Amino acid sequence: MTGSLFVISGPSGVGKASVLKVLLTKCSDLFYSISMTTRAPRQTPQGTVEENGVDYFFVSRSEFERMAAQSEFLEWAEFNGNCYGTPRVYVEELLKAGKSVVLEVETKGAGQVRAQMPEAKLIFLVPPSMEELQDRLRGRNTENEAEIAMRYAIAKEEMETAVLYDYQVVNDVVEKAADQIKDIIDVVTLSKSS
Ligand code: 5GP
């Protein structure tokens, strides 16, 4: 039996990385697919710098374009001037081996996954309010004002796609949101194996 694929999206600043981090500690048999990006590594809210092969695989635009041309991405999209993509082989091999995999992608990429793998479960992480989202974007101190404004504008557009997802989870408290996503994953994987 093939494994299950879960996709998590949500506007910039909603806390996807924090929720995923907690989720992965709760689901020891869930594999996270590290994305590729042409964006430069940035400071984390903890004050360290993102690491290659941990947070992302950081590649040049020419390398990214070569991979895209050779269909090496399961999905990819441009977001705020940079490219982001999910390397296909890693995900496909894990699924074939019966493992569950989680991706964190923006909304256009989620649509591409749905088109190719209709059985994938799409989860949208929602902020408690748009004011709170703006506060979180500012509070993480990882982008300048112009970047924050761009990300907030994209966030408003992304929020309109939330209804297309199978599940919406409000990220009010990280631990609670991670628990809710774990419940979704448990139900989906259990119903598949019974
Ligand atoms: P950030 O620059 O904040 O790390 O990411 C910007 C956006 O790109 C976020 O919405 C994030 O979920 C999304 N993203 C990260 N990895 C991927 C990926 O592999 N594919 C796509 N389509 N989006 C991604």
GROMACS .gro file of C-alpha atoms and ligand atoms in nm:
model
  218
    1MET     CA    1   0.000   0.000   0.000
    2THR     CA    2   0.133   0.344  -0.087
    3GLY     CA    3   0.176   0.607   0.182
    4SER     CA    4  -0.034   0.920   0.229
    5LEU     CA    5   0.066   1.266   0.117
    6PHE     CA    6  -0.024   1.573   0.324
    7VAL     CA    7   0.018   1.930   0.206
    8ILE     CA    8   0.026   2.224   0.446
    9SER     CA    9  -0.025   2.577   0.315
   10GLY     CA   10  -0.104   2.905   0.480
   11PRO     CA   11  -0.012   3.271   0.452
   12SER     CA   12   0.336   3.395   0.532
   13GLY     CA   13   0.364   3.457   0.906
   14VAL     CA   14   0.090   3.215   1.009
   15GLY     CA   15   0.347   2.990   1.176
   16LYS     CA   16   0.375   2.695   0.937
   17ALA     CA   17   0.737   2.620   1.030
   18SER     CA   18   0.664   2.627   1.406
   19VAL     CA   19   0.359   2.404   1.372
   20LEU     CA   20   0.547   2.162   1.146
   21LYS     CA   21   0.835   2.139   1.389
   22VAL     CA   22   0.601   2.038   1.672
   23LEU     CA   23   0.400   1.811   1.443
   24LEU     CA   24   0.712   1.617   1.342
   25THR     CA   25   0.797   1.551   1.706
   26LYS     CA   26   0.446   1.410   1.754
   27CYS     CA   27   0.441   1.195   1.437
   28SER     CA   28   0.762   0.990   1.435
   29ASP     CA   29   0.661   0.805   1.114
   30LEU     CA   30   0.590   1.122   0.914
   31PHE     CA   31   0.856   1.239   0.666
   32TYR     CA   32   0.907   1.606   0.581
   33SER     CA   33   1.012   1.690   0.227
   34ILE     CA   34   1.277   1.964   0.229
   35SER     CA   35   1.206   2.209  -0.052
   36MET     CA   36   1.445   2.369  -0.296
   37THR     CA   37   1.455   2.747  -0.329
   38THR     CA   38   1.641   3.022  -0.512
   39ARG     CA   39   1.585   3.253  -0.212
   40ALA     CA   40   1.890   3.334  -0.001
   41PRO     CA   41   1.909   3.186   0.350
   42ARG     CA   42   1.759   3.426   0.604
   43GLN     CA   43   1.774   3.472   0.978
   44THR     CA   44   1.541   3.255   1.178
   45PRO     CA   45   1.330   3.407   1.457
   46GLN     CA   46   1.572   3.228   1.694
   47GLY     CA   47   1.858   3.443   1.560
   48THR     CA   48   2.043   3.167   1.370
   49VAL     CA   49   2.072   3.151   0.991
   50GLU     CA   50   1.881   2.894   0.787
   51GLU     CA   51   2.088   2.589   0.698
   52ASN     CA   52   2.127   2.423   0.361
   53GLY     CA   53   1.972   2.075   0.367
   54VAL     CA   54   1.781   2.147   0.687
   55ASP     CA   55   1.548   2.441   0.620
   56TYR     CA   56   1.580   2.431   0.241
   57PHE     CA   57   1.817   2.323  -0.031
   58PHE     CA   58   1.941   2.661  -0.151
   59VAL     CA   59   2.020   2.656  -0.523
   60SER     CA   60   2.092   2.904  -0.801
   61ARG     CA   61   1.817   3.007  -1.041
   62SER     CA   62   1.994   2.831  -1.329
   63GLU     CA   63   2.008   2.504  -1.133
   64PHE     CA   64   1.642   2.542  -1.037
   65GLU     CA   65   1.542   2.611  -1.398
   66ARG     CA   66   1.740   2.308  -1.519
   67MET     CA   67   1.556   2.085  -1.272
   68ALA     CA   68   1.218   2.233  -1.362
   69ALA     CA   69   1.285   2.178  -1.734
   70GLN     CA   70   1.363   1.812  -1.662
   71SER     CA   71   1.041   1.764  -1.458
   72GLU     CA   72   1.242   1.697  -1.144
   73PHE     CA   73   0.987   1.883  -0.931
   74LEU     CA   74   0.657   1.738  -0.816
   75GLU     CA   75   0.540   2.098  -0.805
   76TRP     CA   76   0.705   2.435  -0.811
   77ALA     CA   77   0.603   2.799  -0.806
   78GLU     CA   78   0.737   3.150  -0.795
   79PHE     CA   79   0.661   3.337  -0.473
   80ASN     CA   80   0.757   3.700  -0.423
   81GLY     CA   81   1.036   3.686  -0.682
   82ASN     CA   82   1.190   3.354  -0.580
   83CYS     CA   83   1.131   2.995  -0.693
   84TYR     CA   84   1.034   2.715  -0.457
   85GLY     CA   85   0.987   2.349  -0.547
   86THR     CA   86   0.944   1.997  -0.413
   87PRO     CA   87   1.202   1.749  -0.548
   88ARG     CA   88   0.995   1.469  -0.698
   89VAL     CA   89   1.210   1.158  -0.637
   90TYR     CA   90   1.228   1.184  -0.257
   91VAL     CA   91   0.850   1.211  -0.218
   92GLU     CA   92   0.765   0.943  -0.473
   93GLU     CA   93   1.006   0.691  -0.324
   94LEU     CA   94   0.878   0.740   0.028
   95LEU     CA   95   0.515   0.708  -0.083
   96LYS     CA   96   0.599   0.394  -0.279
   97ALA     CA   97   0.757   0.251   0.036
   98GLY     CA   98   0.430   0.312   0.222
   99LYS     CA   99   0.550   0.614   0.423
  100SER     CA  100   0.348   0.925   0.494
  101VAL     CA  101   0.497   1.251   0.370
  102VAL     CA  102   0.421   1.614   0.450
  103LEU     CA  103   0.497   1.913   0.226
  104GLU     CA  104   0.484   2.281   0.313
  105VAL     CA  105   0.402   2.473  -0.004
  106GLU     CA  106   0.228   2.791  -0.108
  107THR     CA  107  -0.116   2.777  -0.270
  108LYS     CA  108  -0.019   2.745  -0.640
  109GLY     CA  109   0.202   2.447  -0.558
  110ALA     CA  110  -0.077   2.287  -0.355
  111GLY     CA  111  -0.301   2.312  -0.662
  112GLN     CA  112  -0.039   2.134  -0.873
  113VAL     CA  113  -0.012   1.853  -0.616
  114ARG     CA  114  -0.391   1.814  -0.613
  115ALA     CA  115  -0.398   1.791  -0.995
  116GLN     CA  116  -0.137   1.513  -0.998
  117MET     CA  117  -0.233   1.331  -0.680
  118PRO     CA  118  -0.603   1.386  -0.608
  119GLU     CA  119  -0.581   1.158  -0.303
  120ALA     CA  120  -0.340   1.399  -0.126
  121LYS     CA  121  -0.491   1.574   0.176
  122LEU     CA  122  -0.462   1.951   0.174
  123ILE     CA  123  -0.452   2.141   0.503
  124PHE     CA  124  -0.469   2.520   0.529
  125LEU     CA  125  -0.330   2.690   0.836
  126VAL     CA  126  -0.539   2.997   0.921
  127PRO     CA  127  -0.432   3.289   1.144
  128PRO     CA  128  -0.667   3.382   1.430
  129SER     CA  129  -0.717   3.719   1.251
  130MET     CA  130  -0.554   3.927   0.978
  131GLU     CA  131  -0.436   4.179   1.242
  132GLU     CA  132  -0.263   3.900   1.428
  133LEU     CA  133  -0.101   3.784   1.102
  134GLN     CA  134   0.042   4.129   1.040
  135ASP     CA  135   0.174   4.144   1.396
  136ARG     CA  136   0.340   3.804   1.356
  137LEU     CA  137   0.502   3.905   1.024
  138ARG     CA  138   0.645   4.217   1.191
  139GLY     CA  139   0.734   4.042   1.513
  140ARG     CA  140   0.957   3.780   1.358
  141ASN     CA  141   1.200   4.054   1.244
  142THR     CA  142   1.321   3.850   0.948
  143GLU     CA  143   1.208   4.079   0.663
  144ASN     CA  144   1.220   4.452   0.594
  145GLU     CA  145   0.903   4.668   0.574
  146ALA     CA  146   0.873   4.639   0.194
  147GLU     CA  147   0.902   4.261   0.210
  148ILE     CA  148   0.647   4.248   0.494
  149ALA     CA  149   0.402   4.458   0.289
  150MET     CA  150   0.447   4.228  -0.014
  151ARG     CA  151   0.400   3.916   0.195
  152TYR     CA  152   0.091   4.061   0.362
  153ALA     CA  153  -0.060   4.145   0.021
  154ILE     CA  154   0.006   3.789  -0.100
  155ALA     CA  155  -0.136   3.655   0.229
  156LYS     CA  156  -0.468   3.826   0.166
  157GLU     CA  157  -0.492   3.659  -0.176
  158GLU     CA  158  -0.386   3.323  -0.035
  159MET     CA  159  -0.656   3.340   0.233
  160GLU     CA  160  -0.917   3.333  -0.043
  161THR     CA  161  -0.801   2.986  -0.147
  162ALA     CA  162  -0.851   2.837   0.201
  163VAL     CA  163  -1.196   2.704   0.104
  164LEU     CA  164  -1.039   2.480  -0.161
  165TYR     CA  165  -0.852   2.283   0.104
  166ASP     CA  166  -0.978   1.961   0.268
  167TYR     CA  167  -0.915   2.099   0.616
  168GLN     CA  168  -0.866   2.439   0.777
  169VAL     CA  169  -0.680   2.457   1.106
  170VAL     CA  170  -0.654   2.781   1.306
  171ASN     CA  171  -0.307   2.845   1.443
  172ASP     CA  172  -0.392   3.019   1.766
  173VAL     CA  173  -0.170   2.807   1.989
  174VAL     CA  174   0.106   2.613   1.807
  175GLU     CA  175   0.072   2.300   2.021
  176LYS     CA  176  -0.304   2.288   1.964
  177ALA     CA  177  -0.275   2.338   1.588
  178ALA     CA  178  -0.012   2.061   1.569
  179ASP     CA  179  -0.244   1.828   1.765
  180GLN     CA  180  -0.531   1.899   1.528
  181ILE     CA  181  -0.314   1.822   1.225
  182LYS     CA  182  -0.190   1.504   1.395
  183ASP     CA  183  -0.553   1.397   1.444
  184ILE     CA  184  -0.621   1.453   1.072
  185ILE     CA  185  -0.313   1.249   0.977
  186ASP     CA  186  -0.406   0.967   1.215
  187VAL     CA  187  -0.763   0.945   1.081
  188VAL     CA  188  -0.649   0.947   0.717
  189THR     CA  189  -0.377   0.686   0.764
  190LEU     CA  190  -0.596   0.463   0.984
  191SER     CA  191  -0.887   0.470   0.739
  192LYS     CA  192  -0.647   0.377   0.460
  193SER     CA  193  -0.510   0.076   0.645
  194SER     CA  194  -0.849  -0.061   0.760
  1955GP     P1  195   0.956   3.148   0.281
  1955GP     O1  196   1.035   3.239   0.193
  1955GP     O2  197   0.875   3.225   0.384
  1955GP     O3  198   1.039   3.038   0.342
  1955GP     O4  199   0.849   3.074   0.189
  1955GP     C1  200   0.763   3.147   0.105
  1955GP     C2  201   0.646   3.059   0.064
  1955GP     O5  202   0.693   2.950  -0.015
  1955GP     C3  203   0.570   2.998   0.181
  1955GP     O6  204   0.431   3.010   0.157
  1955GP     C4  205   0.611   2.853   0.179
  1955GP     O7  206   0.509   2.766   0.227
  1955GP     C5  207   0.629   2.831   0.030
  1955GP     N1  208   0.711   2.714  -0.003
  1955GP     C6  209   0.811   2.657   0.067
  1955GP     N2  210   0.858   2.549   0.002
  1955GP     C7  211   0.785   2.537  -0.111
  1955GP     C8  212   0.783   2.444  -0.220
  1955GP     O8  213   0.858   2.347  -0.227
  1955GP     N3  214   0.693   2.465  -0.318
  1955GP     C9  215   0.606   2.570  -0.318
  1955GP     N4  216   0.520   2.579  -0.418
  1955GP     N5  217   0.604   2.658  -0.216
  1955GP    C10  218   0.692   2.643  -0.115
   0.00000   0.00000   0.00000
